[in-house]
PDB file of C-alpha atoms in Angstrom:
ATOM      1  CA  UNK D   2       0.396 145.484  98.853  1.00  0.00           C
ATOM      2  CA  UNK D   3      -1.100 142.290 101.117  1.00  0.00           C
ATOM      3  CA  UNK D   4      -3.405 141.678  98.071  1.00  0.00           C
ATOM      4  CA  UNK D   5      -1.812 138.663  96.579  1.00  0.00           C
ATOM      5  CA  UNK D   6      -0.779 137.249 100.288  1.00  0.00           C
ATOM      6  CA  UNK D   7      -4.316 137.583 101.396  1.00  0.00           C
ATOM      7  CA  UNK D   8      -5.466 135.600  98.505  1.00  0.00           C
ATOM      8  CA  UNK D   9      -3.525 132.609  99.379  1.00  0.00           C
ATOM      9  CA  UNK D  10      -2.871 132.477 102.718  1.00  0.00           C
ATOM     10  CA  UNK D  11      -4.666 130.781 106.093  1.00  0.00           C
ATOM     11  CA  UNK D  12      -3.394 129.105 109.130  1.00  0.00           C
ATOM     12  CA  UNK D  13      -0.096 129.149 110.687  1.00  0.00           C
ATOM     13  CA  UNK D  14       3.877 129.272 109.337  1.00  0.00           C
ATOM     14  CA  UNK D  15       5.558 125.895 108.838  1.00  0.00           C
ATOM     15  CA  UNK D  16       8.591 125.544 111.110  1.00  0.00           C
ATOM     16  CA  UNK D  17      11.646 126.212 109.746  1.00  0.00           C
ATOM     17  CA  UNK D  18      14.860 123.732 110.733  1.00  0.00           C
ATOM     18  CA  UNK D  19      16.673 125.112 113.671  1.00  0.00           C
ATOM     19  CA  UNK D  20      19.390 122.194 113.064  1.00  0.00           C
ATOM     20  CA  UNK D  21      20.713 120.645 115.931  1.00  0.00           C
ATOM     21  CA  UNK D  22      24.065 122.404 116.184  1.00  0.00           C
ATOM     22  CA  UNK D  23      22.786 126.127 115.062  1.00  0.00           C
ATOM     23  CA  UNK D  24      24.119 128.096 118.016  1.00  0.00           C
ATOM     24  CA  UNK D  25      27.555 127.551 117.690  1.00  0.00           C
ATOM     25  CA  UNK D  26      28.860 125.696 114.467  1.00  0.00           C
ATOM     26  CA  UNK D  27      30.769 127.279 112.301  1.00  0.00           C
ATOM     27  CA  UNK D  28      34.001 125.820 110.282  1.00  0.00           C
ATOM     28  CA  UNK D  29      37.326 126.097 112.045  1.00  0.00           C
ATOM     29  CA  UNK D  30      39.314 129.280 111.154  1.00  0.00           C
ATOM     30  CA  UNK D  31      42.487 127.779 110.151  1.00  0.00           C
ATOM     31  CA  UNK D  32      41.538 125.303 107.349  1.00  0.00           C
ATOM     32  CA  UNK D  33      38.837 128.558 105.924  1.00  0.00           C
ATOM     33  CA  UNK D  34      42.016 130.878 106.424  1.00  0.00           C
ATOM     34  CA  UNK D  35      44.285 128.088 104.202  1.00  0.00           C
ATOM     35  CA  UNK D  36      41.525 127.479 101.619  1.00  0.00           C
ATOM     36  CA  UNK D  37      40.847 130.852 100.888  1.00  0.00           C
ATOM     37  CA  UNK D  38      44.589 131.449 100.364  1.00  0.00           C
ATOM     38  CA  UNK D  39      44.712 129.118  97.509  1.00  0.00           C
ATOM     39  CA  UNK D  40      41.176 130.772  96.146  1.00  0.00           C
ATOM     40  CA  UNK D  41      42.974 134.651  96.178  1.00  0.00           C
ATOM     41  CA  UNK D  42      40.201 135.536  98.917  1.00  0.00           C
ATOM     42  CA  UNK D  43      41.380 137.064 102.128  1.00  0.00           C
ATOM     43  CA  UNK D  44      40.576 136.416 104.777  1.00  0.00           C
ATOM     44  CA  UNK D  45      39.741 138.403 108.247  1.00  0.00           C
ATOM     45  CA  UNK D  46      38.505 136.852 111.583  1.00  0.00           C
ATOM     46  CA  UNK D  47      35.386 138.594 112.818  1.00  0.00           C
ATOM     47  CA  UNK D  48      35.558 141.616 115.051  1.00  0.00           C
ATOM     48  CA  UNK D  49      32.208 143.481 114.722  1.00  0.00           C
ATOM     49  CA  UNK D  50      29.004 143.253 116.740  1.00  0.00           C
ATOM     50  CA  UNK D  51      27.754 141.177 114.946  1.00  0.00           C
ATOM     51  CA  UNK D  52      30.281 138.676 113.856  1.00  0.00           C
ATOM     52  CA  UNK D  53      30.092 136.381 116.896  1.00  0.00           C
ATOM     53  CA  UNK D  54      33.048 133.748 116.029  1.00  0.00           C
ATOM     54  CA  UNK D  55      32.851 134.152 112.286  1.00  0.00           C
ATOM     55  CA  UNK D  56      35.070 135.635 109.840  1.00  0.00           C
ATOM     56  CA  UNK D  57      34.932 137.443 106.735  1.00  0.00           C
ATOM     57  CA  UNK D  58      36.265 136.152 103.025  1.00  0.00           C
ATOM     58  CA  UNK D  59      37.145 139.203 100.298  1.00  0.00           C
ATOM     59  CA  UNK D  60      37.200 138.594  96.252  1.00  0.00           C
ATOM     60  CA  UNK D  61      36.713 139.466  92.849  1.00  0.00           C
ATOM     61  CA  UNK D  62      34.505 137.967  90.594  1.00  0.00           C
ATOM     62  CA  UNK D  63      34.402 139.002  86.979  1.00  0.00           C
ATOM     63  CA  UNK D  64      36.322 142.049  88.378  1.00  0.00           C
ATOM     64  CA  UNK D  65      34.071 142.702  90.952  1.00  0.00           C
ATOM     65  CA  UNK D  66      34.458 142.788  94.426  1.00  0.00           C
ATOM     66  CA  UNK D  67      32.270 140.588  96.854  1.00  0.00           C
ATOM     67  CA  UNK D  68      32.616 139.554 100.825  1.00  0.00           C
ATOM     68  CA  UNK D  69      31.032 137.783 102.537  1.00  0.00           C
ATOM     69  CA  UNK D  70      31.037 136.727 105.947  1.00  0.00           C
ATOM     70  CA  UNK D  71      29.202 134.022 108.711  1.00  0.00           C
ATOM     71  CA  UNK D  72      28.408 135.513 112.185  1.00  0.00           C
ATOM     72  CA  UNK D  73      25.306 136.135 114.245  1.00  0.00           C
ATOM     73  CA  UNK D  74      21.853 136.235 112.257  1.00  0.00           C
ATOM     74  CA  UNK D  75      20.118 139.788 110.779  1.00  0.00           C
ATOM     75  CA  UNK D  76      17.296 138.399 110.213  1.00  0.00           C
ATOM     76  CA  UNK D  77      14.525 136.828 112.766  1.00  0.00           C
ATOM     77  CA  UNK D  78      13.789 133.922 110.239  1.00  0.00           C
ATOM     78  CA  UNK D  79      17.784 132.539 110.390  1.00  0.00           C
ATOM     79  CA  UNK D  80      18.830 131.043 113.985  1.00  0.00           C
ATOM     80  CA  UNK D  81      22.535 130.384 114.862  1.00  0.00           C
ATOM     81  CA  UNK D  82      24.991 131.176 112.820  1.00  0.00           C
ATOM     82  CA  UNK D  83      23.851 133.150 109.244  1.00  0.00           C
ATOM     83  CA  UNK D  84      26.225 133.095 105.774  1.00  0.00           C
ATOM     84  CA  UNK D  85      25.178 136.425 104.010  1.00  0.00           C
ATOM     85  CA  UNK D  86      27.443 137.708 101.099  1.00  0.00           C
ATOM     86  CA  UNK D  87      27.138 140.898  98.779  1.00  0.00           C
ATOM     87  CA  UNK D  88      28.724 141.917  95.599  1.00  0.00           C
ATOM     88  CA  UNK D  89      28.809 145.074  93.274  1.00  0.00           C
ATOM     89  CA  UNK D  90      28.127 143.942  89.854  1.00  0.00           C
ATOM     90  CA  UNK D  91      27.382 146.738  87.261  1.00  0.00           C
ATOM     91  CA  UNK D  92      24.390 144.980  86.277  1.00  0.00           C
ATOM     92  CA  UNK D  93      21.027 146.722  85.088  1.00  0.00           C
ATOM     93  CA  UNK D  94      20.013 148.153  88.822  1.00  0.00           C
ATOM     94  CA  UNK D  95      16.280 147.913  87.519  1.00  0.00           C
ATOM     95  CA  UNK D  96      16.838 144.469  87.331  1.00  0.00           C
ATOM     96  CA  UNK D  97      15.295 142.436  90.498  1.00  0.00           C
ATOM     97  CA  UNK D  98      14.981 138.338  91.191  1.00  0.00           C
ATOM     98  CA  UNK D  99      14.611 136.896  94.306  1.00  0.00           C
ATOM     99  CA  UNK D 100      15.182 132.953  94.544  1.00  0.00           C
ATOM    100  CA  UNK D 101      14.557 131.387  98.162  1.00  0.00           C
ATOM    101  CA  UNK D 102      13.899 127.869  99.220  1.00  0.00           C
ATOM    102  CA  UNK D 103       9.645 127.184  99.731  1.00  0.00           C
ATOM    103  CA  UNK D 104       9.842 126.713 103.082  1.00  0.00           C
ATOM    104  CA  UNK D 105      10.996 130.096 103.824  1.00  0.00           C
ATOM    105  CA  UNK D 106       8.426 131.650 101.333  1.00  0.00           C
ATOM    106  CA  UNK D 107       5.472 129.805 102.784  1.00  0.00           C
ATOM    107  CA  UNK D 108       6.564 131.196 106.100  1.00  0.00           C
ATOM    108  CA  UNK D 109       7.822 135.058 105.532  1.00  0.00           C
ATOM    109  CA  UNK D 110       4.111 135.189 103.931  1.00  0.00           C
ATOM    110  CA  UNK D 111       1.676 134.041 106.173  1.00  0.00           C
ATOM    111  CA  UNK D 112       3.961 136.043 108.760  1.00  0.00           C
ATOM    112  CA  UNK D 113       3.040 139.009 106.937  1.00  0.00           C
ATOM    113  CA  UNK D 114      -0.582 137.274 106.970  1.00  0.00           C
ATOM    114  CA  UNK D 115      -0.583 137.087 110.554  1.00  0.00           C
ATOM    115  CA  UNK D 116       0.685 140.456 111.088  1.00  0.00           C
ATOM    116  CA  UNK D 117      -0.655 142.376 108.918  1.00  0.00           C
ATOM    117  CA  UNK D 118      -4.268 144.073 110.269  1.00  0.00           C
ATOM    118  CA  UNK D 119      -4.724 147.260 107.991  1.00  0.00           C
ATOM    119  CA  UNK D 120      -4.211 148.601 105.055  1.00  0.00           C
ATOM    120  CA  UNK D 121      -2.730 151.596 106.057  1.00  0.00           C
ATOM    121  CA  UNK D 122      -0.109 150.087 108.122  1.00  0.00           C
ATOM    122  CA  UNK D 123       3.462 149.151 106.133  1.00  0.00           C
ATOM    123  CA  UNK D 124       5.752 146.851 106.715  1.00  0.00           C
ATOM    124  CA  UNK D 125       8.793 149.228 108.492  1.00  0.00           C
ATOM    125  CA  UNK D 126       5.921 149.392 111.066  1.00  0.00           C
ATOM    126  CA  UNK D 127       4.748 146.133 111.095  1.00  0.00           C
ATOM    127  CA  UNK D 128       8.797 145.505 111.961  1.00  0.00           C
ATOM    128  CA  UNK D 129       8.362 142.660 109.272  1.00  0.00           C
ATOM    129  CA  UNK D 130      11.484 142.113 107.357  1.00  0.00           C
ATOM    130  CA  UNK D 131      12.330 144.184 103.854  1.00  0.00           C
ATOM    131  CA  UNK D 132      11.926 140.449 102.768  1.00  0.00           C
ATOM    132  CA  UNK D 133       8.076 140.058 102.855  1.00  0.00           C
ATOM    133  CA  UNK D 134       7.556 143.584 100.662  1.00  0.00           C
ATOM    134  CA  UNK D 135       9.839 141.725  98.114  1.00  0.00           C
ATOM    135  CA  UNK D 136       7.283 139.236  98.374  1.00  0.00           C
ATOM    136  CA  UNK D 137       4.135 141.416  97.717  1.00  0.00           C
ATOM    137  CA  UNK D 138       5.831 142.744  94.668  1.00  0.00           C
ATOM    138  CA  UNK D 139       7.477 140.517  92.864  1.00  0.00           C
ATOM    139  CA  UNK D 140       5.592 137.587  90.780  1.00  0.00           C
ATOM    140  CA  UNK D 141       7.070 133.926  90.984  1.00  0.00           C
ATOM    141  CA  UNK D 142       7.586 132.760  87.886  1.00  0.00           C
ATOM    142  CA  UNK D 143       8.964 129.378  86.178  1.00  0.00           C
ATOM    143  CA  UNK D 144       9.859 127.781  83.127  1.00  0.00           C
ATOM    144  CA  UNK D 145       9.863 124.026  81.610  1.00  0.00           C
ATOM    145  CA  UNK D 146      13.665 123.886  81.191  1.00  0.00           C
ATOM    146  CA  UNK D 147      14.833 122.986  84.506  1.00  0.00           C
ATOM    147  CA  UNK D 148      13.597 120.116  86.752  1.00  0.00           C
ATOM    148  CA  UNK D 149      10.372 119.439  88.844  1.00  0.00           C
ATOM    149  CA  UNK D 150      12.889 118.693  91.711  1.00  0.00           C
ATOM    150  CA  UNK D 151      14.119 122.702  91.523  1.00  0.00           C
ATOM    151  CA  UNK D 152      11.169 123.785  91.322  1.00  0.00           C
ATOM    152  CA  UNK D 153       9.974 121.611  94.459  1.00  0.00           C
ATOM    153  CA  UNK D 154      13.050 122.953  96.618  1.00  0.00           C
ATOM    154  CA  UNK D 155      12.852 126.518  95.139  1.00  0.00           C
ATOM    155  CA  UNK D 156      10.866 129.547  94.681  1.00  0.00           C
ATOM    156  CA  UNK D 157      11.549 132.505  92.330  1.00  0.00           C
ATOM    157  CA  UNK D 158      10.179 135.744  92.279  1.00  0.00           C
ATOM    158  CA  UNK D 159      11.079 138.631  89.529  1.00  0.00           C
ATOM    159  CA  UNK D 160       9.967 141.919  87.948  1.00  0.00           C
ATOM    160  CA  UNK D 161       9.851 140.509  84.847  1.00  0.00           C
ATOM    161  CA  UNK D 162      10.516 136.917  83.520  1.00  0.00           C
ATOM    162  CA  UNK D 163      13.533 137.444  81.192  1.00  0.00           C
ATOM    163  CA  UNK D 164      15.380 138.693  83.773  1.00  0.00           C
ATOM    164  CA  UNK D 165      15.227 135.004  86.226  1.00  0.00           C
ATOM    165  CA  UNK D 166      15.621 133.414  83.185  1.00  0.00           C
ATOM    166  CA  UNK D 167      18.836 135.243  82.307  1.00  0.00           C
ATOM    167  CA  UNK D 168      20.042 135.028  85.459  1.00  0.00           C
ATOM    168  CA  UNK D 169      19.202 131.023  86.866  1.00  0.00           C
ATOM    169  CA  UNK D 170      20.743 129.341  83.588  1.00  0.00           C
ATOM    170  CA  UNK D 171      21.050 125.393  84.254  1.00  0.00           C
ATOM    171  CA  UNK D 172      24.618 125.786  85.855  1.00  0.00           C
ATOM    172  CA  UNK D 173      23.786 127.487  88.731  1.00  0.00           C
ATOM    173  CA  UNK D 174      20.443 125.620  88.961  1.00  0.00           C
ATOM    174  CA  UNK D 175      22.724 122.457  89.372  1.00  0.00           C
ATOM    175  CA  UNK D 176      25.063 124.319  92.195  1.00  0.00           C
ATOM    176  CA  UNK D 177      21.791 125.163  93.646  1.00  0.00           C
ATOM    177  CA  UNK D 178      20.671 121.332  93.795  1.00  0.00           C
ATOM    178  CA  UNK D 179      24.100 119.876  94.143  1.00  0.00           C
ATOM    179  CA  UNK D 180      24.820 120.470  98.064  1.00  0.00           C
ATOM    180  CA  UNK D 181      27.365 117.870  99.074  1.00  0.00           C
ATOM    181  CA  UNK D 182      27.235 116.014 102.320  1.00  0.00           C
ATOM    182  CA  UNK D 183      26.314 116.817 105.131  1.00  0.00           C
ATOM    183  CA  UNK D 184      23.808 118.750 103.108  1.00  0.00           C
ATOM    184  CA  UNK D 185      21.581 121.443 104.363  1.00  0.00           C
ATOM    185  CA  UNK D 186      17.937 119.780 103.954  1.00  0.00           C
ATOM    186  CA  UNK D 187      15.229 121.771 101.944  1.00  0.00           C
ATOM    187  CA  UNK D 188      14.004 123.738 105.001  1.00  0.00           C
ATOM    188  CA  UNK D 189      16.765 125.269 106.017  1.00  0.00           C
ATOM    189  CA  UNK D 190      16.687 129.238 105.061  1.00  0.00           C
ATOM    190  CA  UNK D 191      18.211 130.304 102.043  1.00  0.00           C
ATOM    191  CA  UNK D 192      18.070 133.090  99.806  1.00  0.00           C
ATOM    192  CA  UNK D 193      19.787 134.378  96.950  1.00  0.00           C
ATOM    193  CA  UNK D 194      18.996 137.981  95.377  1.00  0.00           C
ATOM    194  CA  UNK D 195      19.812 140.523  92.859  1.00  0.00           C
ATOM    195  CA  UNK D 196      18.865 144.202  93.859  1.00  0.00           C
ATOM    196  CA  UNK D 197      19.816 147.093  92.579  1.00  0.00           C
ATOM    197  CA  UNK D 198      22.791 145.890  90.517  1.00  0.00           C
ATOM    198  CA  UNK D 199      23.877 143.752  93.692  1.00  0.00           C
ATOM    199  CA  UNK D 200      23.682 140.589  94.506  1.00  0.00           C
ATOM    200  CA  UNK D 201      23.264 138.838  98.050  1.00  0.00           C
ATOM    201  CA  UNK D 202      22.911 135.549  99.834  1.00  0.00           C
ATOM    202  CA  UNK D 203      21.680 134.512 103.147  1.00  0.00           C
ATOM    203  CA  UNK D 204      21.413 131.164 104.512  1.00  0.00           C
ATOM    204  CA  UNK D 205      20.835 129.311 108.007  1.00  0.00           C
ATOM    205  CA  UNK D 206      24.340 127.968 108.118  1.00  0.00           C
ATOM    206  CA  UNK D 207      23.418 124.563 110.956  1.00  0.00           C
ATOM    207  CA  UNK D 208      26.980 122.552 109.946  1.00  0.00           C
ATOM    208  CA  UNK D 209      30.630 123.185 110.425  1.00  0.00           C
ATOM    209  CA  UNK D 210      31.498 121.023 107.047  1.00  0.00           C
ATOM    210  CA  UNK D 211      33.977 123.137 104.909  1.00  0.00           C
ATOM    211  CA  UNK D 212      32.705 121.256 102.395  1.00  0.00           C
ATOM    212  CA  UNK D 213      29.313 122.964 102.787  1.00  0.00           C
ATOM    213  CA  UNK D 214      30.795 126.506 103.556  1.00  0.00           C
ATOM    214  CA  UNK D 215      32.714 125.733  99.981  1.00  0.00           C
ATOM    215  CA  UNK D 216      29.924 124.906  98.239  1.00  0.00           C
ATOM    216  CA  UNK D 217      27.987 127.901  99.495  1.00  0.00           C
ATOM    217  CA  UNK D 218      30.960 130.281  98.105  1.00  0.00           C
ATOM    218  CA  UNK D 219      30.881 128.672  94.853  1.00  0.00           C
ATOM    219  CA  UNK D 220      27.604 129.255  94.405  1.00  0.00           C
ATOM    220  CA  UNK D 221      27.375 132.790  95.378  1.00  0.00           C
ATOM    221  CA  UNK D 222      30.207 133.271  93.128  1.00  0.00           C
ATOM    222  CA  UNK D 223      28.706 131.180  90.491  1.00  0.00           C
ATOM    223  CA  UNK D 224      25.687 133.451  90.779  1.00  0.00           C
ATOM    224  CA  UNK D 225      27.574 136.573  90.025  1.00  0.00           C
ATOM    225  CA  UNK D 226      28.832 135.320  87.205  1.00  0.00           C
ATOM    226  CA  UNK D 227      26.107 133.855  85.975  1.00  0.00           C
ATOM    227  CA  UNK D 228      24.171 137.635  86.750  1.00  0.00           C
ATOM    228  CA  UNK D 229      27.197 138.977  84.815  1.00  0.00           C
ATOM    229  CA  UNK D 230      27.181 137.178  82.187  1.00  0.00           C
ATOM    230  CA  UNK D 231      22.805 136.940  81.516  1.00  0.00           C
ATOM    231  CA  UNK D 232      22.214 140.533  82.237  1.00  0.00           C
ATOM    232  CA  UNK D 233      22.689 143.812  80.818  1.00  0.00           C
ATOM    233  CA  UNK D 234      25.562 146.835  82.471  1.00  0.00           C
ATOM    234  CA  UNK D 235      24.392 149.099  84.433  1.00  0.00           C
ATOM    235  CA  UNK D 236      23.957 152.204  82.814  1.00  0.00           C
ATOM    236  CA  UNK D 237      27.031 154.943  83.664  1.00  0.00           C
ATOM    237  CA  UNK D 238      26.673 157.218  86.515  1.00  0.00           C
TER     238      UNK D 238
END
């Protein structure tokens, strides 16, 4: 499984940005809660365990439901406060693409470098994140149509080619590359995913700008539809 990330890995894991105010900013409740009123979303202020001081937004997209939410961090690679979202779409559930900024590529693998010491331990041992197994089996991949500059900021991983390709058309490459200010700088973790007919974000969320919460919603939502649109139904159950 470690094949690939043996191959091409030495030395340590860059840093990635724990930004200044990662502990404790989020957006304030009451302009979220008015925006996503004029969006159809609704809204719910966190309760959980792991919600912190976040809040939860509900919608449909193409008819299908997604939520997501911005509370306290599931993964050991996102510090502070953590945007993850998840949405049913129908779509082809052998379909899988993985796109997450290089930073956080360059250092989920040569974490699984570092800790990996046989090959007949696995990662749920290990305690290494689901993550880093994406990572061993999925092949990046890349194409001539979009810019050197995505590419730079960008990895993407997939089962097979067609299916990025169908999926990252040039809009959401340009939502992806668009961040308005105060934007999150290319180290900051951030993933987006389609998994067994899902699809999911997570991102290092370091500013309390609505106008980068906003943009982070549009282009989850953007990605749905754009995963909606590119690939094949889900066969029936």
């Amino acid at each position: 499984m470690f094949d690939r990330i043996r191959k091409v890995l030495s030395g340590s894991a860059p840093g990635l940005r724990r930004g200044p105010g990662a502990d404790h900013a989020s957006p304030s409740l009451e302009p979220v809660s008015q925006w996503a009123s004029t969006q159809g979303m609704a809204f719910t202020q966190g309760s959980g365990p792991g919600s912190g001081s976040g809040f939860a937004l509900k919608g449909y997209v193409g008819g299908k439901p997604w939520r997501l939410e911005l509370g306290r961090p599931s993964r050991d690679y996102i510090h502070g406060q953590e945007l993850r979202a998840r949405a049913e779409l129908g779509i082809d559930e052998d379909a899988a693409v993985l796109l997450m900024n290089r930073p956080l590529k360059d250092a989920l693998e040569k974490k699984a470098y570092a800790t990996y010491t046989d090959g007949l331990q696995t990662i749920a041992a290990m305690g290494l994140p689901e993550e880093i197994r994406w990572l061993s089996l999925y092949q990046e991949v890349g194409w001539d149509s979009l810019p050197r500059e995505f590419w730079a900021r960008y990895a993407v991983l997939a089962d097979r080619r067609e299916n990025a390709l169908a999926w990252i058309d040039p809009p959401l490459a340009q939502q992806l590359m668009a961040w308005p200010q105060p934007a999150p700088g290319p180290e900051v973790p951030f993933m987006l995913l389609l998994l067994r007919g899902k699809a999911y974000l997570r991102m290092q969320y370091d500013s309390a700008s609505m106008s980068t919460f906003q943009h982070a919603t549009a282009v989850f939502t953007g990605a749905c539809e754009a995963a909606i649109g590119g690939l094949p139904a889900g066969r029936p159950r």
